CSV table of C-alpha atoms in Angstrom, one decimal:
chain,number,residue,atom,x,y,z
A,1,MET,CA,-31.2,-2.0,-49.9
A,2,THR,CA,-28.6,-4.5,-47.2
A,3,THR,CA,-29.0,-5.3,-43.8
A,4,GLN,CA,-25.9,-5.5,-41.1
A,5,ASN,CA,-24.6,-5.9,-38.0
A,6,PHE,CA,-22.6,-4.5,-35.2
A,7,ASN,CA,-21.3,-6.9,-32.4
A,8,LEU,CA,-20.4,-6.1,-29.0
A,9,PRO,CA,-16.4,-6.5,-29.9
A,10,ASP,CA,-13.8,-7.9,-27.3
A,11,VAL,CA,-11.9,-4.7,-26.4
A,12,GLY,CA,-9.1,-6.6,-24.9
A,13,GLU,CA,-9.6,-6.6,-21.6
A,14,GLY,CA,-10.5,-10.7,-21.2
A,15,LEU,CA,-14.3,-9.1,-21.5
A,16,THR,CA,-17.0,-11.7,-21.6
A,17,GLU,CA,-19.8,-9.1,-21.6
A,18,ALA,CA,-20.6,-5.2,-20.9
A,19,GLU,CA,-23.4,-2.8,-19.8
A,20,ILE,CA,-24.8,-0.6,-22.7
A,21,VAL,CA,-24.7,2.9,-20.8
A,22,ALA,CA,-24.9,5.5,-23.3
A,23,TRP,CA,-26.3,4.7,-27.5
A,24,LYS,CA,-24.4,7.9,-29.2
A,25,VAL,CA,-26.3,8.0,-32.2
A,26,ALA,CA,-30.3,7.0,-33.1
A,27,PRO,CA,-31.3,5.1,-36.4
A,28,GLY,CA,-31.4,7.6,-39.0
A,29,ASP,CA,-28.1,8.7,-38.1
A,30,THR,CA,-25.1,8.6,-40.8
A,31,VAL,CA,-22.3,8.2,-39.1
A,32,ALA,CA,-17.7,7.7,-40.3
A,33,ILE,CA,-15.6,5.5,-39.5
A,34,ASN,CA,-14.3,5.2,-36.3
A,35,ASP,CA,-17.7,7.6,-35.1
A,36,VAL,CA,-18.7,7.0,-31.7
A,37,LEU,CA,-21.4,4.5,-31.4
A,38,VAL,CA,-22.0,4.1,-28.1
A,39,GLU,CA,-20.7,4.1,-24.5
A,40,ILE,CA,-20.0,0.4,-23.1
A,41,GLU,CA,-18.9,-0.3,-19.0
A,42,THR,CA,-16.5,-3.4,-18.3
A,43,ALA,CA,-15.4,-4.4,-15.8
A,44,LYS,CA,-13.5,-2.4,-15.2
A,45,SER,CA,-13.7,0.8,-16.5
A,46,LEU,CA,-16.1,3.2,-19.7
A,47,VAL,CA,-15.4,2.0,-23.4
A,48,GLU,CA,-16.8,3.8,-26.4
A,49,LEU,CA,-16.5,1.9,-30.0
A,50,PRO,CA,-16.3,3.6,-32.7
A,51,SER,CA,-17.5,2.3,-35.7
A,52,PRO,CA,-16.0,0.0,-38.5
A,53,HIS,CA,-18.6,1.3,-40.5
A,54,ALA,CA,-19.7,4.1,-42.5
A,55,GLY,CA,-22.9,4.4,-43.5
A,56,VAL,CA,-26.9,5.1,-42.0
A,57,VAL,CA,-27.4,3.2,-38.6
A,58,GLY,CA,-30.9,0.7,-39.1
A,59,GLU,CA,-31.6,0.0,-35.3
A,60,LEU,CA,-30.5,0.3,-31.7
A,61,LEU,CA,-30.9,-4.0,-30.9
A,62,VAL,CA,-29.9,-3.4,-27.9
A,63,SER,CA,-31.3,-1.1,-25.2
A,64,GLU,CA,-29.4,1.2,-22.4
A,65,GLY,CA,-28.9,-0.4,-19.0
A,66,THR,CA,-28.3,-3.9,-20.4
A,67,THR,CA,-25.7,-6.1,-19.9
A,68,VAL,CA,-25.0,-8.6,-22.7
A,69,GLU,CA,-22.7,-10.6,-24.1
A,70,VAL,CA,-19.5,-10.5,-26.6
A,71,GLY,CA,-20.8,-11.4,-30.2
A,72,SER,CA,-24.1,-10.2,-29.4
A,73,PRO,CA,-25.4,-7.9,-31.9
A,74,ILE,CA,-26.0,-4.5,-30.6
A,75,ILE,CA,-26.3,-2.1,-33.8
A,76,SER,CA,-27.6,-2.7,-37.3
A,77,PHE,CA,-26.5,-0.7,-40.2
A,78,VAL,CA,-28.2,-0.4,-43.6
A,79,SER,CA,-26.9,0.4,-47.4
A,80,ASP,CA,-28.8,0.4,-50.7
A,81,ALA,CA,-25.5,-0.8,-52.4
A,82,GLY,CA,-24.4,-3.2,-49.5
A,83,PRO,CA,-21.7,-2.1,-46.4
A,84,ALA,CA,-18.3,-1.4,-48.9
A,85,ALA,CA,-16.9,0.2,-45.7
A,86,THR,CA,-16.2,-3.4,-45.2
A,87,PRO,CA,-13.7,-4.8,-47.3
A,88,PRO,CA,-14.6,-8.4,-48.5
A,89,ASN,CA,-11.2,-10.3,-46.6
A,90,PRO,CA,-11.0,-7.4,-42.8
A,91,ALA,CA,-7.6,-8.3,-41.4
A,92,PRO,CA,-7.6,-10.6,-38.5
A,93,ALA,CA,-9.3,-10.3,-35.0
A,94,GLY,CA,-6.0,-8.6,-33.8
A,95,GLU,CA,-4.5,-6.6,-35.8
A,96,GLU,CA,-4.8,-3.1,-37.6
A,97,THR,CA,-5.5,-1.4,-40.1
A,98,GLY,CA,-5.1,1.8,-41.1
A,99,GLY,CA,-7.6,4.9,-39.5
A,100,SER,CA,-7.2,3.7,-36.1
A,101,VAL,CA,-10.6,1.5,-37.3
A,102,LEU,CA,-12.4,-0.8,-34.2
A,103,VAL,CA,-9.3,-4.0,-33.8
A,104,GLY,CA,-10.8,-6.9,-36.3
A,105,TYR,CA,-13.6,-5.6,-38.5
A,106,GLY,CA,-11.6,-3.4,-41.5
A,107,THR,CA,-11.2,-0.5,-42.5
A,108,GLY,CA,-12.4,0.4,-46.2
A,109,ALA,CA,-11.0,1.5,-49.2
A,110,GLY,CA,-10.7,4.7,-49.6
A,111,ALA,CA,-12.3,5.7,-46.8
A,112,THR,CA,-12.0,8.8,-44.7
A,113,SER,CA,-11.8,8.8,-41.5
A,114,ARG,CA,-14.1,12.6,-39.7
A,115,ARG,CA,-11.6,11.9,-36.6
A,116,THR,CA,-9.4,10.1,-35.2
A,117,ARG,CA,-9.8,8.2,-32.5
A,118,PRO,CA,-7.0,5.8,-30.4
A,119,ALA,CA,-7.5,2.3,-31.7
A,120,ILE,CA,-8.2,-0.6,-29.0
A,121,ARG,CA,-6.1,-2.6,-28.2
A,122,PRO,CA,-6.0,-6.3,-29.9
A,123,VAL,CA,-7.3,-8.9,-28.6
A,124,ARG,CA,-5.2,-11.8,-26.5
A,125,SER,CA,-6.2,-15.2,-26.6
A,126,SER,CA,-5.5,-17.0,-23.2
A,127,VAL,CA,-6.0,-20.5,-25.3
A,128,GLY,CA,-2.6,-21.7,-24.3
A,129,VAL,CA,-3.0,-20.7,-20.3
A,130,ILE,CA,-3.1,-23.9,-18.1
A,131,ALA,CA,-6.1,-23.0,-16.2
A,132,LYS,CA,-8.9,-24.9,-14.5
A,133,PRO,CA,-11.8,-24.5,-15.9
A,134,PRO,CA,-14.1,-23.4,-12.4
A,135,ILE,CA,-10.6,-21.1,-12.5
A,136,ARG,CA,-11.6,-19.4,-16.0
A,137,LYS,CA,-15.4,-19.3,-15.8
A,138,LEU,CA,-13.9,-17.0,-12.4
A,139,ALA,CA,-11.8,-15.1,-14.6
A,140,ARG,CA,-14.9,-14.6,-17.3
A,141,ASP,CA,-16.7,-13.1,-14.3
A,142,LEU,CA,-14.0,-11.1,-13.0
A,143,GLY,CA,-13.2,-10.0,-16.7
A,144,VAL,CA,-10.5,-10.6,-16.2
A,145,ASP,CA,-8.1,-12.3,-20.0
A,146,LEU,CA,-6.4,-14.6,-18.5
A,147,SER,CA,-2.6,-14.5,-20.9
A,148,SER,CA,-1.9,-11.1,-18.7
A,149,VAL,CA,-1.4,-12.8,-15.9
A,150,THR,CA,1.3,-13.9,-14.6
A,151,PRO,CA,0.6,-17.9,-13.0
A,152,THR,CA,2.0,-19.0,-9.1
A,153,GLY,CA,0.8,-22.6,-10.1
A,154,SER,CA,2.6,-25.2,-10.2
A,155,ASP,CA,3.9,-25.8,-13.7
A,156,GLY,CA,3.1,-22.5,-14.5
A,157,GLU,CA,-1.2,-23.0,-14.4
A,158,VAL,CA,-3.0,-19.9,-13.1
A,159,THR,CA,-5.2,-19.6,-9.4
A,160,ARG,CA,-7.9,-18.6,-8.4
A,161,ASP,CA,-5.2,-15.6,-6.2
A,162,ASP,CA,-4.4,-15.0,-9.3
A,163,VAL,CA,-6.9,-13.6,-11.2
A,164,VAL,CA,-8.7,-12.3,-7.8
A,165,GLY,CA,-4.7,-10.1,-7.4
A,166,HIS,CA,-5.1,-9.2,-10.6
A,167,ALA,CA,-8.5,-8.1,-10.8
A,168,ALA,CA,-8.7,-6.4,-7.7
A,169,GLN,CA,-9.0,-2.8,-6.2
A,170,ALA,CA,-10.3,-2.8,-2.8
A,171,SER,CA,-10.1,-0.6,-0.4
A,172,VAL,CA,-13.4,-0.3,2.4
A,173,PHE,CA,-14.0,3.7,1.7
A,174,ARG,CA,-16.5,4.3,-1.2
A,175,ASN,CA,-18.5,7.4,-2.0
A,176,ILE,CA,-22.3,7.2,-1.2
A,177,GLU,CA,-25.2,9.7,-2.3
A,178,THR,CA,-26.7,11.2,0.6
A,179,PRO,CA,-29.8,10.8,0.6
A,180,GLU,CA,-32.3,14.2,1.2
A,181,TRP,CA,-33.4,14.6,4.3
A,182,GLY,CA,-37.7,14.4,5.1
A,183,ASP,CA,-39.9,16.5,6.0
A,184,VAL,CA,-40.6,14.8,8.9
A,185,ARG,CA,-37.9,16.5,11.8
A,186,GLU,CA,-38.0,13.9,14.3
A,187,GLU,CA,-40.2,10.9,14.8
A,188,ILE,CA,-40.5,8.1,18.0
A,189,VAL,CA,-38.6,4.7,16.5
A,190,PRO,CA,-39.7,1.6,18.5
A,191,ALA,CA,-36.5,0.3,20.4
A,192,PRO,CA,-35.1,-2.9,18.1
A,193,SER,CA,-36.4,-6.4,19.8
A,194,SER,CA,-35.2,-10.3,18.2
A,195,ALA,CA,-37.9,-10.1,16.6
A,196,PRO,CA,-41.5,-8.3,14.7
A,197,VAL,CA,-43.6,-8.1,17.4
A,198,GLY,CA,-46.2,-9.9,14.8
A,199,LEU,CA,-43.5,-12.9,14.9
A,200,ALA,CA,-42.8,-12.6,19.0
A,201,ARG,CA,-46.7,-13.0,19.4
A,202,GLY,CA,-46.9,-15.5,17.5
A,203,ILE,CA,-48.1,-13.5,14.7
A,204,ALA,CA,-47.5,-14.3,10.7
A,205,PRO,CA,-47.3,-10.8,9.3
A,206,THR,CA,-49.8,-10.1,6.3
A,207,GLN,CA,-49.5,-9.4,3.1
A,208,SER,CA,-50.0,-6.0,3.3
A,209,GLN,CA,-46.7,-6.1,6.0
A,210,ILE,CA,-44.8,-8.3,2.8
A,211,GLY,CA,-46.2,-5.3,0.4
A,212,ALA,CA,-45.4,-2.6,2.2
A,213,ASP,CA,-41.5,-3.8,2.7
A,214,ALA,CA,-41.0,-5.0,-0.4
A,215,GLU,CA,-42.8,-1.2,-2.2
A,216,ARG,CA,-39.8,0.2,0.2
A,217,THR,CA,-37.1,-2.2,-0.1
A,218,GLU,CA,-33.8,-1.2,-3.6
A,219,SER,CA,-32.4,-4.0,-5.3
A,220,ILE,CA,-29.0,-3.2,-6.8
A,221,PRO,CA,-26.9,-5.5,-9.3
A,222,VAL,CA,-23.7,-5.9,-8.0
A,223,LYS,CA,-21.9,-6.2,-12.0
A,224,GLY,CA,-18.8,-4.1,-13.4
A,225,VAL,CA,-16.2,-2.2,-11.5
A,226,ARG,CA,-18.8,-2.6,-8.0
A,227,LYS,CA,-17.6,-6.6,-8.3
A,228,VAL,CA,-14.4,-7.2,-8.9
A,229,SER,CA,-13.9,-4.6,-5.6
A,230,ALA,CA,-15.8,-6.8,-3.8
A,231,SER,CA,-14.4,-9.9,-4.8
A,232,ALA,CA,-11.2,-8.3,-4.0
A,233,MET,CA,-11.8,-6.8,-0.3
A,234,VAL,CA,-14.0,-10.3,0.7
A,235,GLN,CA,-10.4,-11.9,-1.5
A,236,SER,CA,-8.0,-9.1,1.6
A,237,ALA,CA,-9.7,-9.3,4.4
A,238,TYR,CA,-9.6,-13.1,4.5
A,239,SER,CA,-5.9,-14.0,2.8
A,240,ALA,CA,-4.0,-11.3,5.0
A,241,PRO,CA,-3.7,-10.3,8.8
A,242,HIS,CA,-4.8,-6.7,8.7
A,243,VAL,CA,-3.4,-4.3,12.2
A,244,THR,CA,-4.1,-0.8,12.1
A,245,VAL,CA,-2.1,2.3,14.0
A,246,TRP,CA,-2.8,5.4,13.6
A,247,LYS,CA,-1.6,9.1,14.6
A,248,GLU,CA,-2.9,12.8,15.8
A,249,VAL,CA,-0.8,14.8,13.6
A,250,ASP,CA,0.3,19.1,13.7
A,251,ALA,CA,0.0,19.1,10.6
A,252,THR,CA,-0.5,23.0,10.1
A,253,ARG,CA,3.5,23.3,9.0
A,254,SER,CA,1.8,21.1,5.7
A,255,MET,CA,-1.0,23.4,5.4
A,256,GLU,CA,0.5,26.4,4.9
A,257,LEU,CA,2.9,25.0,2.2
A,258,VAL,CA,-0.3,24.4,0.3
A,259,LYS,CA,-1.5,28.1,0.8
A,260,ARG,CA,2.0,28.9,-1.1
A,261,LEU,CA,2.0,26.7,-3.2
A,262,LYS,CA,-1.3,28.5,-4.1
A,263,ALA,CA,-0.3,30.9,-4.4
A,264,SER,CA,2.3,30.9,-6.8
A,265,PRO,CA,3.1,31.1,-10.3
A,266,ASP,CA,4.4,28.1,-11.1
A,267,TYR,CA,1.8,26.3,-10.1
A,268,ALA,CA,-0.9,29.4,-11.4
A,269,ASP,CA,-2.8,26.3,-13.9
A,270,ILE,CA,-2.2,23.5,-11.1
A,271,LYS,CA,-4.7,22.1,-8.4
A,272,VAL,CA,-3.4,22.2,-4.7
A,273,SER,CA,-4.8,19.4,-1.4
A,274,PRO,CA,-3.1,18.5,1.4
A,275,LEU,CA,-2.9,15.6,-0.7
A,276,LEU,CA,0.4,16.0,-2.6
A,277,ILE,CA,1.7,16.8,0.4
A,278,VAL,CA,0.7,13.4,1.9
A,279,ALA,CA,2.2,11.8,-1.3
A,280,ARG,CA,5.2,12.9,-1.1
A,281,ALA,CA,5.3,12.0,2.4
A,282,VAL,CA,4.5,8.4,1.4
A,283,ILE,CA,7.1,8.4,-1.0
A,284,TRP,CA,10.0,9.4,1.7
A,285,ALA,CA,8.8,7.4,4.1
A,286,VAL,CA,8.5,4.2,1.6
A,287,ARG,CA,12.3,5.1,1.0
A,288,ARG,CA,12.7,4.6,4.3
A,289,ASN,CA,10.2,1.7,5.0
A,290,PRO,CA,10.6,-0.4,2.2
A,291,MET,CA,8.5,-3.2,3.7
A,292,VAL,CA,5.5,-1.4,3.4
A,293,ASN,CA,5.8,-1.3,0.0
A,294,ALA,CA,6.3,-5.6,-0.4
A,295,ALA,CA,3.7,-8.2,-1.5
A,296,TRP,CA,3.9,-11.5,0.2
A,297,VAL,CA,3.8,-13.9,-2.9
A,298,GLU,CA,3.0,-18.0,-2.8
A,299,THR,CA,4.6,-19.8,-5.4
A,300,GLU,CA,5.4,-23.7,-5.6
A,301,ASN,CA,8.8,-23.5,-4.2
A,302,GLY,CA,6.6,-21.6,-0.8
A,303,ALA,CA,5.6,-17.9,0.0
A,304,GLU,CA,8.3,-15.0,-0.4
A,305,ILE,CA,8.3,-11.4,0.1
A,306,ALA,CA,9.3,-9.4,-3.3
A,307,VAL,CA,10.8,-5.9,-1.8
A,308,ARG,CA,9.7,-3.1,-5.0
A,309,HIS,CA,12.5,-0.2,-5.3
A,310,TYR,CA,9.6,1.6,-6.8
A,311,VAL,CA,6.8,3.2,-5.8
A,312,ASN,CA,3.6,3.2,-8.1
A,313,LEU,CA,1.0,5.5,-6.2
A,314,GLY,CA,-2.5,4.5,-5.8
A,315,ILE,CA,-4.9,6.9,-5.0
A,316,ALA,CA,-8.4,5.5,-4.0
A,317,ALA,CA,-11.1,7.2,-6.1
A,318,ALA,CA,-14.3,7.2,-5.3
A,319,THR,CA,-16.6,7.7,-8.7
A,320,PRO,CA,-20.1,7.0,-9.3
A,321,ARG,CA,-20.2,3.5,-10.5
A,322,GLY,CA,-17.7,2.1,-7.8
A,323,LEU,CA,-14.6,2.2,-6.4
A,324,LEU,CA,-11.5,2.5,-8.4
A,325,VAL,CA,-7.5,2.6,-6.8
A,326,PRO,CA,-5.7,3.6,-10.2
A,327,ASN,CA,-1.8,4.0,-9.2
A,328,ILE,CA,0.3,6.7,-10.7
A,329,LYS,CA,3.7,4.5,-11.9
A,330,ASP,CA,7.1,5.0,-10.3
A,331,ALA,CA,6.0,7.6,-8.3
A,332,GLN,CA,9.7,7.9,-7.1
A,333,GLU,CA,11.0,9.6,-9.7
A,334,LEU,CA,8.2,13.2,-10.2
A,335,SER,CA,8.8,16.1,-9.0
A,336,MET,CA,6.2,18.1,-6.6
A,337,LYS,CA,5.1,20.0,-9.8
A,338,ASP,CA,4.8,16.7,-11.6
A,339,LEU,CA,3.8,14.3,-8.9
A,340,ALA,CA,0.9,17.9,-8.4
A,341,ARG,CA,-0.5,17.2,-12.3
A,342,ALA,CA,-0.2,13.6,-12.0
A,343,LEU,CA,-2.8,14.0,-9.1
A,344,ASN,CA,-5.2,16.0,-10.9
A,345,ARG,CA,-4.4,14.2,-13.7
A,346,LEU,CA,-5.8,10.8,-11.9
A,347,THR,CA,-8.9,12.3,-10.3
A,348,LEU,CA,-10.8,13.6,-13.4
A,349,THR,CA,-10.2,10.8,-15.2
A,350,ALA,CA,-10.7,8.5,-12.1
A,351,ARG,CA,-14.7,10.9,-11.5
A,352,ASP,CA,-15.3,10.7,-15.5
A,353,GLY,CA,-15.1,6.7,-15.5
A,354,LYS,CA,-12.6,6.4,-18.4
A,355,THR,CA,-9.4,5.1,-16.3
A,356,PRO,CA,-6.8,3.0,-18.6
A,357,PRO,CA,-7.2,-1.4,-16.9
A,358,ALA,CA,-3.5,-0.7,-17.2
A,359,ASP,CA,-3.0,2.5,-14.9
A,360,GLN,CA,-5.4,0.2,-11.9
A,361,GLN,CA,-2.8,-2.4,-12.2
A,362,GLY,CA,0.8,-3.0,-10.4
A,363,GLY,CA,0.6,-0.7,-7.6
A,364,THR,CA,2.4,-1.1,-4.4
A,365,PHE,CA,1.3,1.4,-2.0
A,366,THR,CA,-2.3,3.2,-1.7
A,367,ILE,CA,-3.5,6.0,0.0
A,368,THR,CA,-7.2,6.4,0.6
A,369,ASN,CA,-8.5,10.1,1.3
A,370,ILE,CA,-11.7,9.2,3.9
A,371,GLY,CA,-10.6,13.1,5.0
A,372,VAL,CA,-13.0,14.5,2.1
A,373,PHE,CA,-16.2,12.7,3.4
A,374,GLY,CA,-15.4,14.4,6.8
A,375,MET,CA,-13.9,11.7,8.9
A,376,ASP,CA,-11.3,11.8,11.4
A,377,ALA,CA,-9.7,8.3,11.0
A,378,GLY,CA,-10.5,4.5,9.7
A,379,THR,CA,-9.4,0.8,9.2
A,380,PRO,CA,-8.8,0.6,5.3
A,381,ILE,CA,-8.4,-2.7,3.7
A,382,ILE,CA,-5.4,-3.7,1.9
A,383,ASN,CA,-4.7,-4.7,-1.8
A,384,PRO,CA,-4.2,-7.3,-3.0
A,385,GLY,CA,-0.9,-7.4,-4.1
A,386,GLU,CA,0.4,-4.8,-1.2
A,387,ALA,CA,1.0,-4.8,1.5
A,388,GLY,CA,-0.4,-1.3,2.9
A,389,ILE,CA,-2.6,1.0,3.2
A,390,LEU,CA,-2.3,4.8,4.6
A,391,ALA,CA,-5.7,6.2,5.8
A,392,MET,CA,-5.7,10.1,5.7
A,393,GLY,CA,-8.0,11.7,8.1
A,394,THR,CA,-9.2,15.4,8.2
A,395,ILE,CA,-7.5,18.7,8.7
A,396,SER,CA,-9.1,21.1,11.2
A,397,GLN,CA,-8.3,23.6,13.3
A,398,LYS,CA,-8.3,22.0,17.2
A,399,PRO,CA,-6.0,22.8,20.5
A,400,TRP,CA,-2.9,21.9,19.8
A,401,VAL,CA,0.1,22.4,23.1
A,402,VAL,CA,3.0,24.4,21.8
A,403,ASP,CA,5.9,24.7,23.7
A,404,GLY,CA,3.6,24.5,26.8
A,405,GLU,CA,1.0,26.8,24.9
A,406,VAL,CA,-2.4,26.2,24.0
A,407,ARG,CA,-3.4,27.4,20.2
A,408,PRO,CA,-5.1,26.5,18.1
A,409,ARG,CA,-3.7,24.5,14.6
A,410,TYR,CA,-4.6,22.5,12.2
A,411,VAL,CA,-4.6,19.0,13.3
A,412,THR,CA,-5.8,15.7,11.3
A,413,THR,CA,-4.0,11.7,11.6
A,414,VAL,CA,-3.0,9.5,9.6
A,415,ALA,CA,-3.6,5.2,9.8
A,416,GLY,CA,-2.1,2.5,8.0
A,417,SER,CA,-3.2,-1.1,7.8
A,418,PHE,CA,-0.6,-3.1,6.9
A,419,ASP,CA,-0.1,-7.5,6.5
A,420,HIS,CA,1.2,-8.6,9.6
A,421,ARG,CA,3.1,-10.9,7.9
A,422,VAL,CA,4.7,-8.7,5.9
A,423,VAL,CA,5.2,-6.1,7.9
A,424,ASP,CA,5.9,-6.0,11.6
A,425,GLY,CA,4.1,-3.4,14.0
A,426,ASP,CA,7.3,-1.1,14.3
A,427,GLY,CA,8.0,-1.6,10.9
A,428,MET,CA,4.4,0.0,10.0
A,429,SER,CA,5.0,2.0,13.3
A,430,ARG,CA,7.8,4.1,12.0
A,431,PHE,CA,6.6,4.7,8.4
A,432,ILE,CA,3.8,6.2,9.9
A,433,ALA,CA,5.7,8.5,12.3
A,434,ASP,CA,8.0,9.1,8.8
A,435,VAL,CA,4.5,10.3,7.4
A,436,ALA,CA,3.8,12.2,10.9
A,437,ALA,CA,6.9,13.6,10.5
A,438,ILE,CA,7.1,15.5,7.1
A,439,LEU,CA,3.5,16.6,7.6
A,440,GLU,CA,4.4,18.2,11.0
A,441,GLU,CA,7.8,19.9,9.4
A,442,PRO,CA,8.3,19.4,5.2
A,443,ALA,CA,10.9,21.0,4.9
A,444,LEU,CA,11.9,17.2,5.9
A,445,LEU,CA,11.4,17.0,1.9
A,446,VAL,CA,13.9,19.3,1.2
A,447,ASP,CA,17.2,16.6,0.3
């Protein structure tokens, strides 16, 4: 009987480590090539690893919840006749063979697969990339493949900003699970002071006090998606001068349009929400105010402003594993129905934590819907590589003056943060006013 280990591969994202999330097999199971062995979490997404072998599972070498480095053995296979599923000369790393097997491990002669799964992208090399050791370490920490980063430094060198900007997906808002209420409805809490009472009196806290505090404190490791987004937030907040403007809007007619679309047979299989109207409004307003869709770019010859004539529309999505900001490529080309379908796909994939890395790159403008959390307005942080972000507040009925009379209307607040190096205050103000105009009268979209 022989034993063969399967090592954690680089799945083509510049991966240096990953967390074992959930095993899909157990010792003694018989698996075929391409059967899913395990679900892992990289710095950007969840990935299912298919089996490169056909055989019997021997041992799970790493427990769930453990982070391991690329190349570490994670599972073993046992067989009586040796590893027949792997040819004597496997394909070179990064080269695919027939059968959609895992890249770099080859496929067995005559082996068949019970199910077809997409092949993992070929491994790319960063050997020829010009980057200093600290930058390479940063790239490893953030899960960035240096060969996919566009360098802006002198002589084609990859800089720190290049790496962080490539990895960055940021917004100030994220979903936090609400804890359960305790049995005590009300309690009296002493007013805070500059120091605990014991210290104010010159009395050190006792060991029992320290132990009690430790029992009430939970430590959460910062890794994966949250590590990348945290780095991006700091990068954005301290590199781009943020300014925020906002406007209260009568969105009654937009709500009426949403109601009509929901009742339309053409949208029977599509979930329609006010976010669809906001997305269309943003695309329309970007066309009228292109600087909000631009970016500040540092080059060896000085700074430049890149004005994009397309919209890769990012939607901030709160997921159980942290914030993701996938974007809809060339959203300006989509019809209302196609945009609604794209929003549906984006949302469902993000909630499952399976947004492909490509969908998280190349965004030009972002919407964060804080209204789903009951928030009226906010001052969101701009995604690195972008110049603006719009926060959509909750839509609720309020008294509103219409033709000199107070009436109940559906009212919301739209807020926009912008990079003041790229966009002037009047430019962002016009943009927010245009978005508000569409929400007040969505018929303007018909042109």
